[in-house]
PDB file of C-alpha atoms in Angstrom:
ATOM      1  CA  UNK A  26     178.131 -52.666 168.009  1.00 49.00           C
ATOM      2  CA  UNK A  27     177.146 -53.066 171.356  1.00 67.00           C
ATOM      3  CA  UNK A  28     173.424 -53.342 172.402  1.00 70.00           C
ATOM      4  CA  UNK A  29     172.142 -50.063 173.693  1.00 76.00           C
ATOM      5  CA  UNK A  30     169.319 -52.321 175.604  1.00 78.00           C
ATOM      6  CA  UNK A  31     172.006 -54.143 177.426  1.00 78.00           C
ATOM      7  CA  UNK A  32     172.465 -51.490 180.283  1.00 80.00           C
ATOM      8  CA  UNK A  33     168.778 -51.655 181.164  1.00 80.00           C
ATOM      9  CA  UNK A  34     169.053 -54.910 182.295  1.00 76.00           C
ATOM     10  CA  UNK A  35     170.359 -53.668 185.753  1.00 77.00           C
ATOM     11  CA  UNK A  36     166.979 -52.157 186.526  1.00 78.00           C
ATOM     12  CA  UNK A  37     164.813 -55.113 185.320  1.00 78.00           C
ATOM     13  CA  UNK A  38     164.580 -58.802 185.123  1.00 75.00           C
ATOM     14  CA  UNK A  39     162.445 -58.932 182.293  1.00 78.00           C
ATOM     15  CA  UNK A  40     164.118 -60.186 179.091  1.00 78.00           C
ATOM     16  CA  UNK A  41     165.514 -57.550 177.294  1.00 78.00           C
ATOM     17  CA  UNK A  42     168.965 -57.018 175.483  1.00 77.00           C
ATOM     18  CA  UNK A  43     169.321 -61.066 175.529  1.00 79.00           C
ATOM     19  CA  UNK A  44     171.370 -61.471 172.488  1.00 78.00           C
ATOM     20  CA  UNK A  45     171.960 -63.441 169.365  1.00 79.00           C
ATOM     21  CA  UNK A  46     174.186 -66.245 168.134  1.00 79.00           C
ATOM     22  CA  UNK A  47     173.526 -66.024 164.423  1.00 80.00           C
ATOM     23  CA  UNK A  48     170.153 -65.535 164.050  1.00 82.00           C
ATOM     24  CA  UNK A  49     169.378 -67.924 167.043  1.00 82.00           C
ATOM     25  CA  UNK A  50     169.158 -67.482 170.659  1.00 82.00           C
ATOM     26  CA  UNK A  51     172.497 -67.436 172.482  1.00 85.00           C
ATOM     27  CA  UNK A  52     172.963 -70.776 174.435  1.00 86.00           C
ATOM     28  CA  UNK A  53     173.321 -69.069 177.274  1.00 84.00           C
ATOM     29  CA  UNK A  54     169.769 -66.815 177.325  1.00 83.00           C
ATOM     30  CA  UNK A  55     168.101 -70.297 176.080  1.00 83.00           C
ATOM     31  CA  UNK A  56     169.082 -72.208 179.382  1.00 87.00           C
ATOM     32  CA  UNK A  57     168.104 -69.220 181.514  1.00 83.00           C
ATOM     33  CA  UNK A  58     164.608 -69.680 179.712  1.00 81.00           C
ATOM     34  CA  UNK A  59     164.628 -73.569 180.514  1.00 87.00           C
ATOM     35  CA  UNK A  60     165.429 -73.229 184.103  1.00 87.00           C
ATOM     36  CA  UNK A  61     162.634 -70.050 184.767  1.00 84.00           C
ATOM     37  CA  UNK A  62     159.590 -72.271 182.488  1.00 85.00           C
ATOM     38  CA  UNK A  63     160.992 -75.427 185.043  1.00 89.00           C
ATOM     39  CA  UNK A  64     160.816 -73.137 188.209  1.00 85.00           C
ATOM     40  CA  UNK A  65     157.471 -72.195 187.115  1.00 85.00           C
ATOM     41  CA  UNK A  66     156.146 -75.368 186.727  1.00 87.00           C
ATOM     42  CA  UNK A  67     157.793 -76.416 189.950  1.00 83.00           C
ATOM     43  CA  UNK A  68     155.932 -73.699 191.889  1.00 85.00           C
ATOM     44  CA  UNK A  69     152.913 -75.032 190.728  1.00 88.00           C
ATOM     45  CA  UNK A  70     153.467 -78.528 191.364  1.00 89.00           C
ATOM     46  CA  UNK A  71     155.334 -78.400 194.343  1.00 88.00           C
ATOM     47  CA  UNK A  72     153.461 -79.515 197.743  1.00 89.00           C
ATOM     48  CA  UNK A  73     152.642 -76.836 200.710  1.00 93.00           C
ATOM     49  CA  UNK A  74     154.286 -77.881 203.962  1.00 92.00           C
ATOM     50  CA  UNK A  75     151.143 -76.320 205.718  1.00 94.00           C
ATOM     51  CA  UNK A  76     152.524 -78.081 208.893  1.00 94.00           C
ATOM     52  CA  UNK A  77     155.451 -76.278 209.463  1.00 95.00           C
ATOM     53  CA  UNK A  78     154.044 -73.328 208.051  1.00 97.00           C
ATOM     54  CA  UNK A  79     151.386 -73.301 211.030  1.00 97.00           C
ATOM     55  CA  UNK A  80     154.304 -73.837 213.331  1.00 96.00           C
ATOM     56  CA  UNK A  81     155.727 -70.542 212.427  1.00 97.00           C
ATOM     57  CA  UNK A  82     152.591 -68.996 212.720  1.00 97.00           C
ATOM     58  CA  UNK A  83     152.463 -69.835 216.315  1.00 97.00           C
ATOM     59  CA  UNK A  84     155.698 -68.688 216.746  1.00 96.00           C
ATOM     60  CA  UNK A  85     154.549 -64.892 215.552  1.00 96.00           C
ATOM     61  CA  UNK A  86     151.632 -65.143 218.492  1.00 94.00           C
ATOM     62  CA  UNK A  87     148.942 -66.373 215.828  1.00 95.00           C
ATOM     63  CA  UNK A  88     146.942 -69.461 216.364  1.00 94.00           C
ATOM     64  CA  UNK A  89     146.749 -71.091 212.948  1.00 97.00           C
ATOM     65  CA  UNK A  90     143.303 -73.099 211.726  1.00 97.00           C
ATOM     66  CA  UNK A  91     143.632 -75.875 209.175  1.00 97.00           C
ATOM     67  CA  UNK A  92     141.089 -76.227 206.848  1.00 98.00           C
ATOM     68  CA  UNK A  93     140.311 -77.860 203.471  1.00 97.00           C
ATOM     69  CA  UNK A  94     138.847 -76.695 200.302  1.00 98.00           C
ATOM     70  CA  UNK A  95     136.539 -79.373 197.931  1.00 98.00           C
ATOM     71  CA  UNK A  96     139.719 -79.904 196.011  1.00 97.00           C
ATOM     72  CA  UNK A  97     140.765 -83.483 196.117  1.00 95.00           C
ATOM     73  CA  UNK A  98     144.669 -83.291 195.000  1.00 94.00           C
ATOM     74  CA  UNK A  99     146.762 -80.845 193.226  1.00 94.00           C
ATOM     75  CA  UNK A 100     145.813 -81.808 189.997  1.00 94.00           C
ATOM     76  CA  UNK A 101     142.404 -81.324 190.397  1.00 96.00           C
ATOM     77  CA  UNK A 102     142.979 -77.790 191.953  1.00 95.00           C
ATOM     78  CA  UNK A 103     144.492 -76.728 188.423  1.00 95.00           C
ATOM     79  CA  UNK A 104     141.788 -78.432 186.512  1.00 96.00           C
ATOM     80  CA  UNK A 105     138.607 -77.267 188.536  1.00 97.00           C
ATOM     81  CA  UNK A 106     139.322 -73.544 190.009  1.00 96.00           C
ATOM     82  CA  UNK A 107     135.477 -73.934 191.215  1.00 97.00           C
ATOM     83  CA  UNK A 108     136.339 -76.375 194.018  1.00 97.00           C
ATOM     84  CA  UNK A 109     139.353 -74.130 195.084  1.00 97.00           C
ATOM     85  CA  UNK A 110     136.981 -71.366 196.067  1.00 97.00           C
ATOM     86  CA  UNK A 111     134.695 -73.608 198.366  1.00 97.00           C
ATOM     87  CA  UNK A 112     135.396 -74.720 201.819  1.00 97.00           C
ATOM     88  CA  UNK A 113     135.177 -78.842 202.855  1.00 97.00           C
ATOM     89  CA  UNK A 114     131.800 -79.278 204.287  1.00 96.00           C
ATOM     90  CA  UNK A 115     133.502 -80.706 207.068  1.00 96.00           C
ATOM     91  CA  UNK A 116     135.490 -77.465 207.775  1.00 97.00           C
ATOM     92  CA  UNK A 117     132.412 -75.196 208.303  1.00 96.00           C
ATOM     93  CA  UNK A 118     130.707 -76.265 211.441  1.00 95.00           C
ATOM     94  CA  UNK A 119     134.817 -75.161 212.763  1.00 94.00           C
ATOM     95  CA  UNK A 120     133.811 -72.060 211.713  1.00 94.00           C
ATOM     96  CA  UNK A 121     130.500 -71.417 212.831  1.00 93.00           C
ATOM     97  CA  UNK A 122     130.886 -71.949 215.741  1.00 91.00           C
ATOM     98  CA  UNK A 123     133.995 -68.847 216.191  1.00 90.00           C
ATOM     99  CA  UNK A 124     131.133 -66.689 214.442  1.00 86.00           C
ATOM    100  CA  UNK A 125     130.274 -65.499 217.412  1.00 72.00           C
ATOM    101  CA  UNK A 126     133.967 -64.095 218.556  1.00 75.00           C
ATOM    102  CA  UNK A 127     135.354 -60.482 217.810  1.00 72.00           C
ATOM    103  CA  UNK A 128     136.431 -61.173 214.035  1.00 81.00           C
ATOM    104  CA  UNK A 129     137.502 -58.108 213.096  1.00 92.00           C
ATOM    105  CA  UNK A 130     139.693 -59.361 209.909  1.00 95.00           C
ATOM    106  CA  UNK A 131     139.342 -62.847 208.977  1.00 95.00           C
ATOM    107  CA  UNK A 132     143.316 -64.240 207.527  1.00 97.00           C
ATOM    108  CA  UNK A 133     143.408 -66.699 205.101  1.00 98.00           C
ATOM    109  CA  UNK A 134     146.571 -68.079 203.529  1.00 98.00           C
ATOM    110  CA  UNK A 135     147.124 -70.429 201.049  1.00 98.00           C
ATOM    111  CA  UNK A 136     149.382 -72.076 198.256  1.00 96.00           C
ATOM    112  CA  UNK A 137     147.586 -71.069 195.560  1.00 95.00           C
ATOM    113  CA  UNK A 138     149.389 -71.233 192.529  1.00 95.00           C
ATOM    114  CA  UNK A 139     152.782 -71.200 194.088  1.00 94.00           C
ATOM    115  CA  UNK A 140     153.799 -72.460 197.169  1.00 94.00           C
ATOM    116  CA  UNK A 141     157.211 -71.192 196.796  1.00 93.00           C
ATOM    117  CA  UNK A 142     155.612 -67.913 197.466  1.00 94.00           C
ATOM    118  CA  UNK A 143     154.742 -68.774 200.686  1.00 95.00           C
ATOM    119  CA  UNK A 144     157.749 -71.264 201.568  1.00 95.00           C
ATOM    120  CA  UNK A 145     160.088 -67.995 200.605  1.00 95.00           C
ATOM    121  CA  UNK A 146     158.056 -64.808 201.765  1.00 97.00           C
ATOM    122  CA  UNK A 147     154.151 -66.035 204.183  1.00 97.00           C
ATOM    123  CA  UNK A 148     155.603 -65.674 207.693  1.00 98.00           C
ATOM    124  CA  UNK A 149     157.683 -62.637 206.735  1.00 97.00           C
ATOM    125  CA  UNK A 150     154.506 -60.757 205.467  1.00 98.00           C
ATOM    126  CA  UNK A 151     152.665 -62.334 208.551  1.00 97.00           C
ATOM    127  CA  UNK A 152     155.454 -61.165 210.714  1.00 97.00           C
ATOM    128  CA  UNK A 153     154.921 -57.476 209.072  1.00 96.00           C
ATOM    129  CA  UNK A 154     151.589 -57.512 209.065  1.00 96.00           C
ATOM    130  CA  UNK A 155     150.947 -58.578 213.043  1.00 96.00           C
ATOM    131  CA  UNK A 156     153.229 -55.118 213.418  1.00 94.00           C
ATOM    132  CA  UNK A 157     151.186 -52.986 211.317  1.00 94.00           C
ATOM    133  CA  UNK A 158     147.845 -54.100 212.561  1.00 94.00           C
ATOM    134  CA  UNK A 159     149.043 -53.451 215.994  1.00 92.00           C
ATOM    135  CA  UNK A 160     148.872 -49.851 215.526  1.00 90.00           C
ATOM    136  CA  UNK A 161     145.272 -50.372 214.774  1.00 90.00           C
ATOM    137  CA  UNK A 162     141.904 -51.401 216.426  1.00 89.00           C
ATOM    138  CA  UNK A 163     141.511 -54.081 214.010  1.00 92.00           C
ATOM    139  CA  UNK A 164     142.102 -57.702 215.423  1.00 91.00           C
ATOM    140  CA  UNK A 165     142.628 -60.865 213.420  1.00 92.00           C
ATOM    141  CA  UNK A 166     140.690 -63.887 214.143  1.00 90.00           C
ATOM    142  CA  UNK A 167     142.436 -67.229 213.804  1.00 93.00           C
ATOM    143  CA  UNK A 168     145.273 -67.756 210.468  1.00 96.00           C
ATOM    144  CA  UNK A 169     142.761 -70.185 208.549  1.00 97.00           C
ATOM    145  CA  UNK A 170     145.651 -72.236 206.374  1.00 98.00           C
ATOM    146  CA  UNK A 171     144.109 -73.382 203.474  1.00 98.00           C
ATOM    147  CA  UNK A 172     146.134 -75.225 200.810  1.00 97.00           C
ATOM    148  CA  UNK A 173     144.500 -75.306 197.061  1.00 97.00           C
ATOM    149  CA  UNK A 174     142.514 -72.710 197.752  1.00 97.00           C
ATOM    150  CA  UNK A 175     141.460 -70.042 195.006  1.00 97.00           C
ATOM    151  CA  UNK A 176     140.678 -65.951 196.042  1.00 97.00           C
ATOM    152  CA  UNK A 177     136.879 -66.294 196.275  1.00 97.00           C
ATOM    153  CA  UNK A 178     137.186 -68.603 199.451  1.00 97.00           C
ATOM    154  CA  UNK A 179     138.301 -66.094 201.363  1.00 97.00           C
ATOM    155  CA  UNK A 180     134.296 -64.906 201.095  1.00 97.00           C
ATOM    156  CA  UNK A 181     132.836 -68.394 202.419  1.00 97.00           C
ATOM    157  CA  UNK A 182     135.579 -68.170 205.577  1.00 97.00           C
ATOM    158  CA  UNK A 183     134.839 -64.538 206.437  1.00 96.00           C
ATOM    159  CA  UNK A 184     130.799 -64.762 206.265  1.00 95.00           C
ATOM    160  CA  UNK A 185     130.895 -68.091 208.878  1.00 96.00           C
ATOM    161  CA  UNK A 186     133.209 -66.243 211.049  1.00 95.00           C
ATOM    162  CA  UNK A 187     131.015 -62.971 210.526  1.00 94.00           C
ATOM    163  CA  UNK A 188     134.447 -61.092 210.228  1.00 95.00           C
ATOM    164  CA  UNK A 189     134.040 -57.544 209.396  1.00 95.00           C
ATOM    165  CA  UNK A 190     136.660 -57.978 206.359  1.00 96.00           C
ATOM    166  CA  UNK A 191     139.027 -60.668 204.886  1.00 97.00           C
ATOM    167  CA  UNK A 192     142.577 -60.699 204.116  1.00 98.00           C
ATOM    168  CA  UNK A 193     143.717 -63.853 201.225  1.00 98.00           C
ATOM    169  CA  UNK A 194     147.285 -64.214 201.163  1.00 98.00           C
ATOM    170  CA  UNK A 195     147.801 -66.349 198.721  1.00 98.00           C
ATOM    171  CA  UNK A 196     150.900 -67.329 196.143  1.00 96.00           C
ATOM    172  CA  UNK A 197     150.355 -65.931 192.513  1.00 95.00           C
ATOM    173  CA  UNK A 198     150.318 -67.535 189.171  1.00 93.00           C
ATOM    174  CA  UNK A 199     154.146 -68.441 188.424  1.00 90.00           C
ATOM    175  CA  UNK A 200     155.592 -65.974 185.511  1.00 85.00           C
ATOM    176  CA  UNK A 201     158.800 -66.874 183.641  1.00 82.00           C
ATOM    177  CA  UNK A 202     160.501 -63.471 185.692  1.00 80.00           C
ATOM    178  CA  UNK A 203     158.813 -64.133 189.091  1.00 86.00           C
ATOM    179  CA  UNK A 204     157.726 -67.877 190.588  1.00 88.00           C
ATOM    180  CA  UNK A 205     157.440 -67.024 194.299  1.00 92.00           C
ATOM    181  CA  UNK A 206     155.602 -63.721 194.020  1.00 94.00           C
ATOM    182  CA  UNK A 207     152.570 -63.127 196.723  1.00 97.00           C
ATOM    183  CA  UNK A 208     149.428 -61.605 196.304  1.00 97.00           C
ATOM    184  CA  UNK A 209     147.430 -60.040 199.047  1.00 98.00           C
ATOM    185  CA  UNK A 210     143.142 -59.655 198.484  1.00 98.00           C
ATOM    186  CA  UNK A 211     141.244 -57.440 200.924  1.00 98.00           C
ATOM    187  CA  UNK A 212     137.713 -57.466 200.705  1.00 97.00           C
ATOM    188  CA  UNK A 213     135.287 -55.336 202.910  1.00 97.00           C
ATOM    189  CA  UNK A 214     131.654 -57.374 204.070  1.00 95.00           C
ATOM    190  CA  UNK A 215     132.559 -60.557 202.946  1.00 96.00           C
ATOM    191  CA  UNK A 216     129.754 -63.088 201.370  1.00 96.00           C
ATOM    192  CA  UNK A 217     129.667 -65.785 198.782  1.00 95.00           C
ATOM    193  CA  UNK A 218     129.347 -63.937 195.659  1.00 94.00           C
ATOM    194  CA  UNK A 219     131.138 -61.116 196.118  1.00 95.00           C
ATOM    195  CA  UNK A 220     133.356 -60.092 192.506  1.00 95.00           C
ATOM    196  CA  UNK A 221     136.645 -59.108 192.541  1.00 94.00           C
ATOM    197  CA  UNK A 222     135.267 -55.358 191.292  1.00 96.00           C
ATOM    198  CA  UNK A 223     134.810 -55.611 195.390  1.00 96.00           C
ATOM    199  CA  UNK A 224     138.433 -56.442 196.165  1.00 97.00           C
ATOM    200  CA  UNK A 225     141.552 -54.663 196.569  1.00 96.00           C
ATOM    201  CA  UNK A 226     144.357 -56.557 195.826  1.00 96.00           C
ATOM    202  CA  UNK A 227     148.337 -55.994 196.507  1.00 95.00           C
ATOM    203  CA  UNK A 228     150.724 -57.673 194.655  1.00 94.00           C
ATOM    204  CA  UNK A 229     154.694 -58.780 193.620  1.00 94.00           C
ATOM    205  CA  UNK A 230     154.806 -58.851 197.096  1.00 96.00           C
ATOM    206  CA  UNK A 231     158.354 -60.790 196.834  1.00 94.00           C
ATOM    207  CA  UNK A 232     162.176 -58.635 198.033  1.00 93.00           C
ATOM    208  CA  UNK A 233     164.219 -57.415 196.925  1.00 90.00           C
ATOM    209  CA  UNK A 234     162.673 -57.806 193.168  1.00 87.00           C
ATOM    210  CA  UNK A 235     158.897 -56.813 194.329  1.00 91.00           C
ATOM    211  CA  UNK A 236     157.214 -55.195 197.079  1.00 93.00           C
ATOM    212  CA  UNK A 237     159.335 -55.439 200.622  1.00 93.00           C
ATOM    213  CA  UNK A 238     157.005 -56.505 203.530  1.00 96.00           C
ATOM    214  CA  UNK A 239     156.547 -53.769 205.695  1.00 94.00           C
ATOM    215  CA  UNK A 240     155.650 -51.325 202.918  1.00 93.00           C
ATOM    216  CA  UNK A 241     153.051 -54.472 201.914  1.00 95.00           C
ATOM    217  CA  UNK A 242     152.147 -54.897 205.425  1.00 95.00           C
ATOM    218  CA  UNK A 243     151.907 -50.920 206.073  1.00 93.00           C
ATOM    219  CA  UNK A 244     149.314 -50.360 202.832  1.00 94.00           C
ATOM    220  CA  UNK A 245     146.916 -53.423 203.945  1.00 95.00           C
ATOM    221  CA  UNK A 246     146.452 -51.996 207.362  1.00 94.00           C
ATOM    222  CA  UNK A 247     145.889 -48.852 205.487  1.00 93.00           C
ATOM    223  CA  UNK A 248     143.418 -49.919 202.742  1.00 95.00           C
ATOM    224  CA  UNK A 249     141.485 -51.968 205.625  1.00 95.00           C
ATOM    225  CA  UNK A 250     140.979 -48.972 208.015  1.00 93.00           C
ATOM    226  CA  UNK A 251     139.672 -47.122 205.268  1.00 93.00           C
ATOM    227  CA  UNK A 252     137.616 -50.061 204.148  1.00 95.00           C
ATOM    228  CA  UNK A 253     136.128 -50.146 207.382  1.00 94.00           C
ATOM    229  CA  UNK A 254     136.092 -46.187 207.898  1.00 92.00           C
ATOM    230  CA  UNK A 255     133.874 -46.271 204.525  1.00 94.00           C
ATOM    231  CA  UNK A 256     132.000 -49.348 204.444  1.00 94.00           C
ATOM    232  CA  UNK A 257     133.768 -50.443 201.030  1.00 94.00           C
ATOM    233  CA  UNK A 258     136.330 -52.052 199.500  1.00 95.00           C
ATOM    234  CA  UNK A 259     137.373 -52.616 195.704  1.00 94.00           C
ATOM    235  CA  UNK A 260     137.344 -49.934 193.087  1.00 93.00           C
ATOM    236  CA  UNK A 261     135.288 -47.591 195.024  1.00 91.00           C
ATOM    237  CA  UNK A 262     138.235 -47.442 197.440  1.00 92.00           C
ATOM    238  CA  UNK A 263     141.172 -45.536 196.129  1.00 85.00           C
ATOM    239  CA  UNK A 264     144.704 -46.503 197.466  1.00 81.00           C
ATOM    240  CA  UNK A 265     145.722 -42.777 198.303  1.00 80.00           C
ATOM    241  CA  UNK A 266     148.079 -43.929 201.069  1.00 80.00           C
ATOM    242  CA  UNK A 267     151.154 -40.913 201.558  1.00 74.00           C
ATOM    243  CA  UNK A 268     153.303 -42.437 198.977  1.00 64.00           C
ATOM    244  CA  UNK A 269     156.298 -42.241 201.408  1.00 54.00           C
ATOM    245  CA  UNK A 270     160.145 -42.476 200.820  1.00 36.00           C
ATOM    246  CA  UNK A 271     160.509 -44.800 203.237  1.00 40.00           C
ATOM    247  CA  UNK A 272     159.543 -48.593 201.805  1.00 41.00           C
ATOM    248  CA  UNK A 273     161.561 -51.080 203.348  1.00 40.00           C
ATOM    249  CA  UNK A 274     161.982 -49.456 206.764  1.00 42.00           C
ATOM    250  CA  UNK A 275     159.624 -49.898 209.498  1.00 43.00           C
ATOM    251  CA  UNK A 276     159.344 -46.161 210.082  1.00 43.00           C
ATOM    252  CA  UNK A 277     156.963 -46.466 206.963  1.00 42.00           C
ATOM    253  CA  UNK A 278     154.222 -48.219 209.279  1.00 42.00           C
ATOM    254  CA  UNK A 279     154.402 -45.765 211.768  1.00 42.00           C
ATOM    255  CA  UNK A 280     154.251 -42.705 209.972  1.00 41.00           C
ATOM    256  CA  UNK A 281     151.451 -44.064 207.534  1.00 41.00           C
ATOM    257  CA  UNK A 282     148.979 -44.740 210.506  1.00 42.00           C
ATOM    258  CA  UNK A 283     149.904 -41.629 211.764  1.00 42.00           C
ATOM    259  CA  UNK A 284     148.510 -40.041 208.691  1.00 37.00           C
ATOM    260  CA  UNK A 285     145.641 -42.311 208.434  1.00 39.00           C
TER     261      UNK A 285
END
């Protein structure tokens, strides 16, 4: 008899309908399971090319910032998620003194817990986002490129560059389904100390299995005009954007501001 599961594997990648040889895993379902644990693992591991990375953010019009967290190598970051939320002393006197510029949002991006994330999907989100932001009067400051950096530093960067609210795009804890998925955390009024209660965060941003770019890109500039509309961000601001049959095109960006 044939699994009735089986078919809803088409509309999932979870593990479902995987099988049996006996009453053991099938060799083929085990393997798969070896190779997603090793991608995993090798998300984690695996070393940000930051360098090229702020290339391409040039290329999009940006002007990228390297900075440093207290974290002294990649093993530490996994062992001390403290340091990953503070900025290098040396990095903050950089920032200080851009305080005094027009910081509307203040765009961080790091590794996090996968830098496949951003090797496979950062500049296309960046390259989404710089189009939906343009339809707003929000500017970004400089792309501060932080490897081994954790969410909470995005509060330290945006209170030296007294930027009105912070953007964290940063890769996501490696799952056995998904180990380049991106997360996105948007927090009105940054400050050191903030909780994540005060943070609204998108995530699975990762196509064609997750969230596509623009719709990503369309629903931050969204949730930060009404962050800055309101004065708040987290779970006293609702995500009530239009939910719109249009994710994946670009014509979801337009009409969503047009709403807003």
């Amino acid at each position: 008899m044939s699994d009735p599961w089986f078919r809803l594997r088409q509309f999932t990648p979870a593990r479902i309908a995987q099988g049996s040889a006996g009453c053991s895993q099938t060799t083929a379902t085990l393997l798969d399971f070896q190779l997603a644990h090793a991608s995993a693992r090798d998300a984690v591991h695996q070393t940000w090319a930051s360098a090229d990375f702020a290339s391409g953010v040039e290329k999009l019009g940006l002007e990228p910032l390297m900075l440093a967290t207290r974290v002294i190598d990649r093993q530490q970051y996994l062992q001390r998620p403290d340091l990953g939320r503070c900025l290098a002393e040396a990095c903050r006197p950089v920032l200080e003194a851009r305080a005094g510029l027009s910081n509307d949002v203040a765009l961080i991006v790091s590794n996090g817990l996968s830098s496949k994330a951003l090797d496979n999907h950062g500049l296309a989100l960046l390259e989404a986002m710089v189009a939906a932001f343009a339809l707003t009067r929000l500017r970004f400051g400089p792309v501060c490129l932080v490897p081994n950096g954790r969410v909470a530093l995005a509060d330290e960067i945006g209170a030296l560059l007294n930027a009105r609210l912070t953007i964290i795009i940063v890769g996501e804890r490696p799952g056995l389904s998904a180990a380049d998925s991106l997360g996105a955390y948007l927090t009105y009024s940054p400050k050191i100390g903030n909780t994540d209660a005060e943070r609204n965060c998108i995530s699975n941003i990762r196509p064609p299995d997750g969230l596509d770019y623009l719709a990503a890109a369309a629903k931050l500039a969204y949730l930060a005009e009404q962050a800055i509309v309101r004065g708040f961000s987290g779970v006293m601001l609702k995500d009530d954007m239009p939910e719109l049959k249009l994710a994946g095109n670009s014509e979801l960006i337009y009409a969503t501001n047009s709403l807003s």
